[in-house]
Coordinates of C-alpha atoms in Angstrom, one line a residue:
M1 CA 78.3 26.7 -33.2
N2 CA 78.3 29.0 -30.2
L3 CA 75.0 27.6 -29.1
L4 CA 76.3 24.0 -29.3
R5 CA 79.3 25.0 -27.2
R6 CA 77.0 26.6 -24.6
I7 CA 74.8 23.5 -24.6
A8 CA 77.8 21.2 -24.2
A9 CA 79.2 23.4 -21.4
Y10 CA 75.8 23.3 -19.6
L11 CA 75.6 19.5 -20.0
G12 CA 79.1 19.1 -18.7
A13 CA 78.4 21.2 -15.6
H14 CA 74.9 19.9 -14.8
L15 CA 75.1 16.3 -16.0
A16 CA 74.3 14.9 -12.5
N17 CA 71.3 17.3 -12.2
L18 CA 69.9 16.2 -15.5
L19 CA 70.4 12.5 -14.8
C20 CA 68.7 12.8 -11.4
G21 CA 65.9 14.9 -12.9
L22 CA 65.4 12.4 -15.8
A23 CA 65.4 9.5 -13.3
L24 CA 62.6 10.9 -11.2
A25 CA 60.6 12.0 -14.2
S26 CA 60.9 8.5 -15.5
L27 CA 59.6 7.1 -12.3
A28 CA 56.7 9.5 -12.3
L29 CA 55.6 8.1 -15.7
T30 CA 55.7 4.4 -14.7
P31 CA 52.2 2.7 -14.7
S32 CA 49.8 3.2 -11.8
L33 CA 46.3 1.9 -10.9
V34 CA 44.3 4.4 -12.9
P35 CA 45.2 6.6 -16.0
R36 CA 45.7 10.3 -15.3
P37 CA 44.5 13.2 -17.4
T38 CA 47.4 14.2 -19.7
V39 CA 47.7 17.7 -18.3
F40 CA 47.9 16.3 -14.8
Q41 CA 50.5 13.7 -15.8
G42 CA 52.5 16.4 -17.5
F43 CA 52.5 18.5 -14.3
L44 CA 53.7 15.4 -12.3
A45 CA 56.5 14.7 -14.7
G46 CA 57.7 18.3 -14.7
L47 CA 57.5 18.5 -10.9
W48 CA 59.4 15.2 -10.4
F49 CA 62.0 16.3 -12.9
M50 CA 62.6 19.6 -11.1
V51 CA 62.8 17.8 -7.7
G52 CA 65.4 15.4 -9.2
F53 CA 67.3 18.3 -10.7
Q54 CA 67.7 19.9 -7.3
L55 CA 68.7 16.6 -5.8
G56 CA 71.5 16.6 -8.4
F57 CA 73.2 19.4 -6.5
A58 CA 73.3 17.2 -3.4
V59 CA 74.7 14.3 -5.5
R60 CA 77.4 16.5 -6.9
G61 CA 78.3 17.7 -3.4
L62 CA 78.5 14.2 -2.1
W63 CA 80.6 13.1 -5.0
R64 CA 83.1 15.9 -4.3
V65 CA 83.3 14.9 -0.7
L66 CA 83.9 11.3 -1.5
A67 CA 86.4 12.2 -4.2
G68 CA 88.3 14.4 -1.8
K69 CA 88.5 11.6 0.8
L70 CA 89.7 9.1 -1.7
A71 CA 92.3 11.5 -3.0
G72 CA 93.6 12.0 0.5
K73 CA 93.6 8.2 1.2
F74 CA 95.4 7.4 -2.1
P75 CA 97.7 10.4 -2.9
R76 CA 99.9 10.3 -6.0
T77 CA 103.5 9.3 -5.2
N78 CA 105.0 12.0 -7.4
P79 CA 102.4 14.4 -8.8
R80 CA 105.0 16.1 -11.1
V81 CA 106.2 12.9 -12.7
E82 CA 102.6 11.7 -13.2
A83 CA 101.6 15.0 -14.8
E84 CA 104.5 14.7 -17.2
V85 CA 103.6 11.1 -18.1
D86 CA 100.0 12.1 -18.6
A87 CA 101.0 15.0 -20.8
E88 CA 103.2 12.7 -23.0
A89 CA 100.6 10.0 -23.2
E90 CA 97.7 12.3 -24.1
P91 CA 97.2 12.5 -27.9
R92 CA 97.0 15.9 -29.5
G93 CA 93.4 15.4 -30.4
R94 CA 92.3 14.7 -26.9
P95 CA 90.9 18.2 -26.1
R96 CA 88.7 18.1 -29.2
T97 CA 87.5 14.6 -28.2
A98 CA 86.8 15.7 -24.7
A99 CA 84.7 18.6 -26.0
L100 CA 82.6 16.1 -27.9
I101 CA 81.8 14.0 -24.9
P102 CA 79.0 16.3 -23.6
V103 CA 77.5 16.4 -27.1
A104 CA 77.5 12.6 -27.2
V105 CA 75.9 12.5 -23.7
G106 CA 73.3 15.0 -25.0
I107 CA 72.5 12.8 -27.9
G108 CA 72.3 9.8 -25.7
L109 CA 69.9 11.6 -23.4
L110 CA 67.7 12.6 -26.4
V111 CA 67.6 9.0 -27.6
Y112 CA 66.6 7.8 -24.1
V113 CA 63.9 10.4 -23.8
V114 CA 62.4 9.5 -27.2
G115 CA 62.6 5.7 -26.6
Y116 CA 61.3 5.9 -23.0
G117 CA 58.5 8.3 -24.2
A118 CA 57.3 5.7 -26.6
L119 CA 57.3 3.1 -23.8
V120 CA 55.4 5.4 -21.6
V121 CA 52.7 5.9 -24.2
S122 CA 52.4 2.2 -24.6
W123 CA 52.1 1.8 -20.8
Q124 CA 49.5 4.5 -20.4
N125 CA 47.3 3.3 -23.3
R126 CA 47.4 -0.2 -21.8
V127 CA 46.2 1.2 -18.4
R128 CA 43.5 3.1 -20.2
A129 CA 42.3 0.1 -22.1
L130 CA 42.1 -2.0 -18.9
V131 CA 39.7 0.6 -17.4
E132 CA 37.7 0.9 -20.7
M133 CA 39.0 4.4 -21.8
E134 CA 40.1 5.6 -25.2
P135 CA 43.9 5.8 -25.9
V136 CA 45.8 9.1 -25.7
D137 CA 45.8 10.9 -29.1
G138 CA 48.0 13.6 -30.5
A139 CA 46.2 16.4 -28.7
G140 CA 46.8 14.5 -25.5
H141 CA 50.5 14.2 -26.1
T142 CA 50.7 17.9 -26.9
A143 CA 48.8 18.8 -23.7
F144 CA 51.2 16.6 -21.7
L145 CA 54.3 18.3 -23.1
L146 CA 53.0 21.8 -22.7
S147 CA 52.0 21.0 -19.1
M148 CA 55.4 19.4 -18.3
F149 CA 57.5 22.3 -19.8
A150 CA 55.3 24.9 -18.1
T151 CA 55.7 23.2 -14.8
M152 CA 59.4 23.0 -15.2
A153 CA 59.6 26.6 -16.2
V154 CA 57.7 27.7 -13.1
F155 CA 59.8 25.6 -10.7
Y156 CA 63.0 26.7 -12.4
G157 CA 62.0 30.3 -11.8
I158 CA 61.3 29.5 -8.1
A159 CA 64.7 27.7 -7.9
R160 CA 66.5 30.7 -9.4
G161 CA 64.7 33.0 -7.0
I162 CA 65.9 30.9 -4.0
G163 CA 69.4 30.8 -5.5
A164 CA 69.4 34.6 -5.7
L165 CA 68.7 34.7 -1.9
R166 CA 71.6 32.2 -1.2
A167 CA 74.4 34.2 -2.8
P168 CA 74.1 37.4 -0.7
A169 CA 74.1 35.3 2.5
G170 CA 77.4 33.6 1.6
R171 CA 79.0 37.0 0.7
R172 CA 77.9 38.5 3.9
V173 CA 79.6 35.8 5.9
S174 CA 82.8 36.3 3.8
R175 CA 82.8 40.0 4.3
R176 CA 82.7 39.5 8.1
G177 CA 85.8 37.3 8.0
G178 CA 84.1 34.0 7.8
S179 CA 85.9 31.1 6.1
E180 CA 84.8 29.8 2.7
R181 CA 83.3 26.8 4.3
R182 CA 81.2 28.9 6.6
A183 CA 80.1 31.0 3.7
R184 CA 79.0 27.8 1.8
W185 CA 77.0 26.6 4.9
A186 CA 75.4 30.0 5.3
S187 CA 74.3 29.9 1.7
R188 CA 72.9 26.4 2.0
A189 CA 71.1 27.2 5.2
T190 CA 69.5 30.3 3.6
G191 CA 68.3 28.1 0.7
L192 CA 66.9 25.5 3.0
V193 CA 65.1 28.1 5.1
A194 CA 63.7 29.6 1.9
V195 CA 62.4 26.2 0.7
L196 CA 60.8 25.4 4.1
A197 CA 59.2 28.8 4.3
L198 CA 57.9 28.4 0.7
V199 CA 56.5 25.0 1.4
A200 CA 54.9 26.1 4.7
G201 CA 53.5 29.2 3.1
L202 CA 52.0 27.4 0.1
T203 CA 50.6 24.7 2.4
G204 CA 49.0 27.2 4.8
A205 CA 47.7 29.3 1.9
G206 CA 46.4 26.2 0.2
L207 CA 44.5 24.9 3.2
A208 CA 43.2 28.4 3.9
A209 CA 42.0 28.7 0.3
V210 CA 40.4 25.2 0.5
G211 CA 38.6 26.2 3.7
W212 CA 37.4 29.5 2.1
I213 CA 36.4 27.8 -1.2
Y214 CA 34.4 25.0 0.5
A215 CA 32.8 27.4 3.0
D216 CA 31.6 29.4 0.1
R217 CA 30.5 26.3 -1.8
D218 CA 28.6 25.0 1.3
A219 CA 26.6 28.2 1.3
G220 CA 25.6 27.7 -2.4
T221 CA 23.1 25.5 -4.0
L222 CA 23.7 22.9 -6.7
A223 CA 21.8 23.3 -10.0
G224 CA 18.8 21.1 -9.8
S225 CA 18.5 21.2 -6.0
V226 CA 15.0 22.6 -5.4
Q227 CA 13.4 23.2 -2.0
P228 CA 10.9 20.3 -1.4
V229 CA 7.2 21.0 -1.6
L230 CA 6.4 17.7 0.2
G231 CA 6.6 17.1 3.9
S232 CA 8.6 13.9 3.5
R233 CA 11.9 15.9 2.9
S234 CA 14.0 18.0 5.3
G235 CA 13.7 21.6 4.4
G236 CA 10.1 21.1 3.2
P237 CA 6.8 22.1 4.7
G238 CA 6.7 21.4 8.5
S239 CA 10.4 20.6 8.7
V240 CA 12.2 21.2 12.0
V241 CA 15.4 22.2 10.1
D242 CA 15.7 25.2 7.7
W243 CA 16.4 24.6 4.0
D244 CA 19.1 27.3 4.0
G245 CA 21.0 25.6 6.9
L246 CA 21.2 22.1 5.3
G247 CA 24.4 23.0 3.4
R248 CA 25.1 22.6 -0.3
Q249 CA 25.2 18.8 -0.3
G250 CA 22.3 18.5 2.2
R251 CA 20.1 20.6 -0.1
A252 CA 21.2 18.4 -3.0
F253 CA 20.2 15.3 -1.0
A254 CA 16.9 16.6 0.3
G255 CA 15.9 18.4 -2.9
G256 CA 17.0 15.6 -5.3
G257 CA 16.3 11.9 -5.9
P258 CA 13.3 10.2 -7.5
S259 CA 9.7 11.0 -6.7
A260 CA 7.0 8.4 -6.3
A261 CA 6.0 9.2 -9.9
N262 CA 9.5 8.6 -11.2
I263 CA 9.8 5.3 -9.3
A264 CA 6.4 4.1 -10.7
D265 CA 7.4 5.1 -14.2
V266 CA 10.6 3.1 -14.0
T267 CA 9.3 0.0 -12.2
G268 CA 5.8 -0.1 -13.5
A269 CA 4.4 -0.5 -10.0
P270 CA 2.8 1.8 -7.4
A271 CA 5.3 3.8 -5.3
Q272 CA 5.5 6.1 -2.3
E273 CA 7.3 9.3 -1.8
P274 CA 10.7 8.4 -0.3
V275 CA 11.6 10.0 3.0
R276 CA 14.9 11.9 3.1
V277 CA 16.0 13.7 6.3
Y278 CA 19.2 15.6 6.9
A279 CA 20.8 18.1 9.4
G280 CA 23.4 20.6 8.2
L281 CA 26.6 21.5 10.1
S282 CA 25.1 24.7 11.4
Q283 CA 22.0 23.0 12.7
G284 CA 22.8 22.1 16.3
A285 CA 25.7 22.9 18.5
D286 CA 27.3 19.5 18.3
V287 CA 26.8 16.0 16.8
R288 CA 24.3 15.0 19.5
E289 CA 22.1 17.9 18.8
R290 CA 22.2 17.4 15.1
A291 CA 21.4 13.7 15.6
A292 CA 18.4 14.6 17.8
L293 CA 17.1 16.9 15.0
V294 CA 17.4 14.1 12.5
V295 CA 15.4 11.7 14.7
D296 CA 12.8 14.4 15.1
E297 CA 12.6 14.7 11.3
L298 CA 12.2 10.9 11.0
V299 CA 9.4 11.0 13.5
R300 CA 7.7 13.9 11.7
T301 CA 8.0 12.4 8.3
G302 CA 6.9 8.9 9.3
G303 CA 10.4 7.5 8.6
F304 CA 10.1 4.9 11.3
E305 CA 7.0 3.5 9.6
R306 CA 8.7 2.7 6.4
D307 CA 9.9 -0.8 5.3
V308 CA 13.6 0.2 5.2
L309 CA 15.3 2.8 7.4
L310 CA 18.8 3.7 6.1
V311 CA 21.3 5.6 8.2
A312 CA 24.0 7.0 5.9
T313 CA 27.3 8.7 6.6
P314 CA 28.3 11.3 3.9
T315 CA 31.8 12.2 2.7
G316 CA 33.7 15.1 4.2
S317 CA 31.7 17.8 2.5
G318 CA 28.4 16.2 3.4
W319 CA 27.9 14.5 0.0
L320 CA 25.9 11.3 -0.4
E321 CA 26.4 9.3 -3.6
P322 CA 23.0 9.7 -5.4
Q323 CA 23.2 6.3 -7.1
A324 CA 23.4 4.5 -3.8
I325 CA 20.5 6.3 -2.2
A326 CA 18.3 6.2 -5.3
S327 CA 19.0 2.5 -5.9
L328 CA 17.5 1.6 -2.6
E329 CA 14.5 3.9 -3.2
Y330 CA 13.8 2.3 -6.6
L331 CA 14.2 -1.2 -5.3
Y332 CA 11.7 -0.7 -2.5
G333 CA 9.2 1.5 -4.3
G334 CA 9.9 4.6 -2.2
N335 CA 8.9 2.7 1.0
T336 CA 12.2 3.9 2.5
A337 CA 13.6 6.6 4.8
T338 CA 17.2 7.8 4.6
A339 CA 18.7 9.7 7.4
S340 CA 22.1 11.5 7.4
M341 CA 23.8 14.6 8.7
Q342 CA 26.8 16.8 8.0
Y343 CA 30.0 16.7 10.1
S344 CA 32.2 19.0 7.9
F345 CA 32.1 21.2 4.8
Q346 CA 35.7 20.3 3.8
P347 CA 36.6 17.7 1.2
S348 CA 37.2 14.2 2.5
W349 CA 41.0 14.3 2.2
V350 CA 41.1 17.4 4.5
S351 CA 38.9 15.7 7.0
F352 CA 40.9 12.5 6.7
L353 CA 44.2 14.3 7.3
F354 CA 43.2 16.6 10.1
D355 CA 40.3 15.1 11.9
P356 CA 39.9 11.4 10.9
E357 CA 37.9 10.4 13.9
F358 CA 35.2 13.0 13.4
A359 CA 33.4 11.0 10.7
A360 CA 33.2 8.0 13.2
E361 CA 32.1 10.3 16.0
S362 CA 29.3 11.8 13.9
S363 CA 28.2 8.3 12.6
R364 CA 28.1 6.9 16.1
A365 CA 26.0 9.8 17.4
L366 CA 23.5 9.5 14.6
F367 CA 23.1 5.8 14.6
D368 CA 22.9 5.5 18.4
A369 CA 20.1 8.2 18.4
V370 CA 18.2 6.5 15.6
H371 CA 18.7 3.0 17.1
A372 CA 17.5 4.2 20.5
R373 CA 14.2 5.5 19.0
W374 CA 13.9 2.4 16.8
L375 CA 14.1 0.1 19.9
Q376 CA 11.1 1.9 21.4
L377 CA 8.9 0.6 18.6
P378 CA 7.1 -2.7 18.9
E379 CA 9.3 -5.4 17.6
G380 CA 6.9 -6.4 14.8
D381 CA 6.5 -2.8 13.7
R382 CA 10.2 -1.9 13.3
P383 CA 11.6 -1.1 9.8
R384 CA 14.6 -3.0 8.7
L385 CA 17.6 -0.9 9.8
A386 CA 20.5 -0.6 7.3
V387 CA 23.7 1.5 7.3
Y388 CA 25.7 2.9 4.4
G389 CA 28.9 4.9 3.7
L390 CA 31.2 5.7 0.8
S391 CA 34.9 6.3 1.2
L392 CA 35.5 8.4 4.3
G393 CA 31.8 7.8 5.0
A394 CA 32.3 4.1 4.9
Q395 CA 35.2 4.4 7.4
G396 CA 33.1 6.6 9.6
M397 CA 30.0 4.5 9.6
A398 CA 31.8 1.2 10.2
G399 CA 34.1 2.9 12.8
G400 CA 31.0 3.9 14.8
F401 CA 30.6 0.2 15.8
E402 CA 32.8 -1.7 18.3
D403 CA 33.5 -4.6 16.0
L404 CA 31.9 -7.0 13.4
D405 CA 29.7 -8.6 16.0
D406 CA 28.3 -5.3 17.2
L407 CA 27.6 -4.3 13.6
L408 CA 25.8 -7.6 12.9
A409 CA 23.8 -7.4 16.2
R410 CA 22.5 -3.9 15.7
T411 CA 21.7 -3.7 12.0
D412 CA 19.8 -5.7 9.3
A413 CA 22.2 -4.9 6.5
A414 CA 25.3 -2.8 5.8
L415 CA 26.8 -1.6 2.5
F416 CA 30.2 0.0 2.5
T417 CA 31.6 1.4 -0.7
G418 CA 35.3 2.0 -1.4
P419 CA 36.6 1.9 2.2
P420 CA 40.0 3.5 2.9
A421 CA 42.9 1.2 3.9
N422 CA 42.7 1.9 7.6
S423 CA 39.0 1.2 8.0
Q424 CA 37.8 -1.3 10.5
P425 CA 36.5 -4.0 10.6
W426 CA 37.4 -4.1 6.9
R427 CA 41.1 -4.3 7.5
G428 CA 40.8 -7.2 10.0
L429 CA 38.5 -9.0 7.6
Q430 CA 40.9 -8.6 4.8
A431 CA 43.8 -9.9 6.9
N432 CA 41.8 -12.9 8.1
R433 CA 40.3 -13.9 4.7
D434 CA 40.0 -17.5 3.7
P435 CA 43.2 -19.0 2.3
G436 CA 43.5 -18.8 -1.5
S437 CA 41.1 -15.8 -1.9
P438 CA 42.8 -12.7 -3.4
I439 CA 43.0 -9.5 -1.4
W440 CA 41.1 -7.4 -3.9
R441 CA 38.1 -9.8 -3.8
P442 CA 38.5 -11.8 -0.5
V443 CA 36.3 -14.5 0.9
Y444 CA 35.7 -14.4 4.7
R445 CA 34.4 -17.6 6.3
G446 CA 32.9 -18.8 3.1
G447 CA 30.8 -15.6 2.7
E448 CA 28.4 -16.6 5.4
Q449 CA 27.7 -12.9 6.4
V450 CA 30.3 -10.7 4.8
R451 CA 31.0 -10.5 1.0
W452 CA 32.9 -8.4 -1.5
Q453 CA 31.8 -7.2 -4.9
S454 CA 33.5 -5.3 -7.8
K455 CA 31.0 -5.9 -10.6
P456 CA 27.3 -6.7 -10.5
G457 CA 26.9 -10.4 -9.8
D458 CA 30.0 -10.9 -7.7
F459 CA 28.0 -11.3 -4.4
A460 CA 25.8 -14.0 -5.8
A461 CA 28.7 -15.7 -7.7
L462 CA 30.3 -16.8 -4.5
G463 CA 27.4 -19.3 -3.9
G464 CA 26.5 -20.9 -0.6
A465 CA 24.2 -19.6 2.0
W466 CA 24.4 -15.8 2.8
Q467 CA 22.9 -15.4 6.2
Q468 CA 21.1 -12.3 7.4
P469 CA 22.0 -9.7 8.5
R470 CA 24.3 -9.2 5.6
I471 CA 27.4 -7.0 5.2
G472 CA 28.6 -6.1 1.7
Y473 CA 31.7 -4.3 0.6
L474 CA 31.9 -2.7 -2.8
Q475 CA 35.6 -2.7 -3.7
H476 CA 37.7 -2.4 -6.9
A477 CA 41.2 -3.7 -7.5
T478 CA 42.1 -0.3 -9.1
D479 CA 40.8 1.9 -6.3
P480 CA 43.8 3.8 -4.9
I481 CA 41.8 5.0 -1.9
T482 CA 41.3 1.5 -0.7
W483 CA 45.0 0.6 -1.2
L484 CA 46.6 3.8 0.1
D485 CA 48.5 2.3 3.1
P486 CA 51.8 3.7 4.4
A487 CA 53.1 0.1 4.5
V488 CA 53.4 0.3 0.7
I489 CA 56.3 2.7 1.1
L490 CA 58.7 -0.1 2.2
Q491 CA 56.8 -3.3 1.5
R492 CA 55.4 -4.8 -1.7
P493 CA 51.6 -5.0 -1.4
E494 CA 49.6 -8.2 -1.9
W495 CA 47.6 -6.6 -4.6
L496 CA 50.8 -6.4 -6.7
A497 CA 51.9 -10.0 -6.0
G498 CA 52.2 -11.1 -9.6
P499 CA 50.6 -10.9 -13.1
A500 CA 46.9 -10.9 -13.5
A501 CA 46.8 -14.2 -15.4
S502 CA 48.2 -16.0 -12.4
G503 CA 45.9 -14.2 -9.9
G504 CA 48.6 -11.9 -8.6
R505 CA 46.6 -8.8 -9.2
G506 CA 43.1 -7.7 -10.4
A507 CA 42.2 -8.2 -14.0
D508 CA 42.1 -4.4 -14.6
V509 CA 45.5 -3.7 -13.0
S510 CA 48.3 -3.4 -15.6
D511 CA 50.9 -6.1 -15.5
S512 CA 53.5 -3.4 -16.2
M513 CA 52.8 -1.8 -12.8
R514 CA 55.7 -2.7 -10.5
W515 CA 56.2 -2.0 -6.8
I516 CA 58.9 0.6 -6.4
P517 CA 59.8 1.5 -2.8
G518 CA 58.4 5.0 -2.0
V519 CA 57.3 5.6 -5.6
T520 CA 54.3 3.3 -5.5
F521 CA 52.9 5.1 -2.4
L522 CA 53.3 8.5 -4.2
H523 CA 51.5 7.0 -7.2
L524 CA 48.6 6.0 -5.0
V525 CA 48.4 9.5 -3.5
T526 CA 48.2 11.2 -6.9
D527 CA 45.9 8.4 -8.3
M528 CA 43.5 9.2 -5.4
L529 CA 43.0 12.7 -6.9
V530 CA 41.7 11.3 -10.2
S531 CA 40.2 8.0 -9.0
E532 CA 36.7 9.1 -10.0
A533 CA 37.7 10.1 -13.5
V534 CA 37.3 6.6 -14.8
P535 CA 34.3 4.6 -16.0
P536 CA 32.2 2.6 -13.5
S537 CA 33.6 -0.7 -12.3
H538 CA 37.1 0.8 -11.9
G539 CA 38.9 3.2 -9.6
H540 CA 36.6 4.9 -7.1
N541 CA 33.6 4.8 -9.3
F542 CA 30.8 2.5 -8.1
G543 CA 27.8 3.9 -9.8
D544 CA 27.1 0.7 -11.8
V545 CA 27.1 -1.7 -8.8
A546 CA 24.8 0.1 -6.3
V547 CA 21.6 -1.6 -7.5
D548 CA 22.9 -5.1 -7.4
G549 CA 24.7 -4.3 -4.1
W550 CA 21.5 -3.3 -2.3
A551 CA 19.4 -6.0 -4.0
Q552 CA 21.7 -8.7 -2.6
V553 CA 22.5 -7.2 0.8
L554 CA 18.9 -6.3 1.5
P555 CA 16.7 -9.0 -0.2
G556 CA 13.0 -8.9 -0.1
H557 CA 12.4 -6.1 -2.6
G558 CA 10.4 -8.4 -4.9
R559 CA 11.7 -6.8 -8.1
S560 CA 11.8 -8.9 -11.3
E561 CA 14.8 -9.1 -13.6
A562 CA 13.1 -6.7 -16.0
Q563 CA 12.5 -4.2 -13.3
L564 CA 16.1 -4.5 -12.0
T565 CA 17.4 -3.9 -15.6
S566 CA 15.1 -0.8 -15.9
I567 CA 16.3 0.6 -12.5
Q568 CA 20.0 -0.1 -13.5
S569 CA 19.6 1.9 -16.7
V570 CA 18.3 4.9 -14.8
I571 CA 20.9 4.8 -12.0
E572 CA 23.8 4.7 -14.6
R573 CA 22.6 8.0 -16.0
I574 CA 22.7 9.9 -12.7
D575 CA 25.1 12.9 -12.6
T576 CA 27.4 12.7 -9.6
H577 CA 28.6 16.3 -9.8
D578 CA 32.4 15.5 -9.8
P579 CA 32.4 13.8 -6.4
I580 CA 36.1 13.4 -6.0
W581 CA 36.3 16.9 -4.7
E582 CA 33.7 16.2 -2.1

């Protein structure tokens, strides 16, 4: 009974906090573009609840201020008489009834939590089904609850610690003769400073830790990355760049991929050793020196003598999607050369936040250097010149050109995968798409030179003539990186215009997902962190569409349907080494 009284007292004293916390946790659990791992979802629910709980104090304070103003504006005419009337009108059982109110509120909250929890499970399993994932089971529910309560406990401890700092500040002001109001403000200011210091400290420590971790990772070598024994790879015999200086992802690129024998086994046709050249961040004082090294490597390896020359921009850490590079090599029997260079060792989101122009600057330097050497070749002896980028790499590579016309004039093909929302010319093309075409799979000028694809076959399904040079965008309706636009904070996006059946959203976007001001943007931010943890054809996973993408954007490979099927089966088995953190 004592415990019930204490619970009732706590509910009565903190009802506003609990309601605010429950409201934010409920919003955190509304459907988003991609399903989240249960532990991560539990962390988010616990975090949002504790943020809401703290906001409840502000709500309570605001209510007291408003109540005070209303009481002053409408004072009782005779407080003594009204008190006597209230006392006579109040039944004897009122105190007991009043004591039961918090209990009833608690039961109501419990019913809401259970009912809403069932709805959340239904929402999440529907989202999982749309992206071809298994529903959450009992173990998943347990992991969610444990993660949520652990998060709440940690942040509750932090809040209590900050509260312990506030009290002495208020007492100190009171002892010095300050008014009660000044003591309250001193206490609040101390709490605010503590919160800001904690956030700043955690942010600084987090960024420092990320820098240290990725610097250490860049010095390491991925399992399976072996120093080349052939001269057609950077870091191999005769290379002008050292193997140790290529960086972790540069070594994975130069030391990985299919050999001529692999390609011949898969396609059943003779093949060459693909050329792969790369310069690491430490190789050259700046982007121009690194670009010059890459050109030297292309000359040394005979890259300018191949049928296709690909200039590729990596993600922030220097990573190149192995499916995209290998697909082109299989399609053209190894008669290819791929050139790239590193501009950072940090993950893409760090580069995007703190130096978003560096990817474009690096891309421009590399392409201009390669293009200048390419122009020196006799016109009939030049390889077809293509460009490629994934995510931040797509933004960087496309951003290295002045506009669409410049891109078309200087390349023979371009394939951009999962471009971020502020990429150009992607953003302008989306905005000026043909009327009636959806934003997640737009049509621009009938697809004459630019087309979009989500699944294999989308490029060709548009029909009509696709002139060369061709530009292709690989884009999914459920990719949060593509739709993460600050405009979503205050404006409903076009990709959530209505239900999927009427064309208001992509077929794999849940109809239960609704635009909520501010909340939807935060959903996109958190979805971005797990956008690779879904099967191909969804989120930020494009492994299954690379073969068809290159086959359509850069025709002339001569592969039969049987060969394409064989290549596709190999590409889908490639391990991407958890690229979301790259």
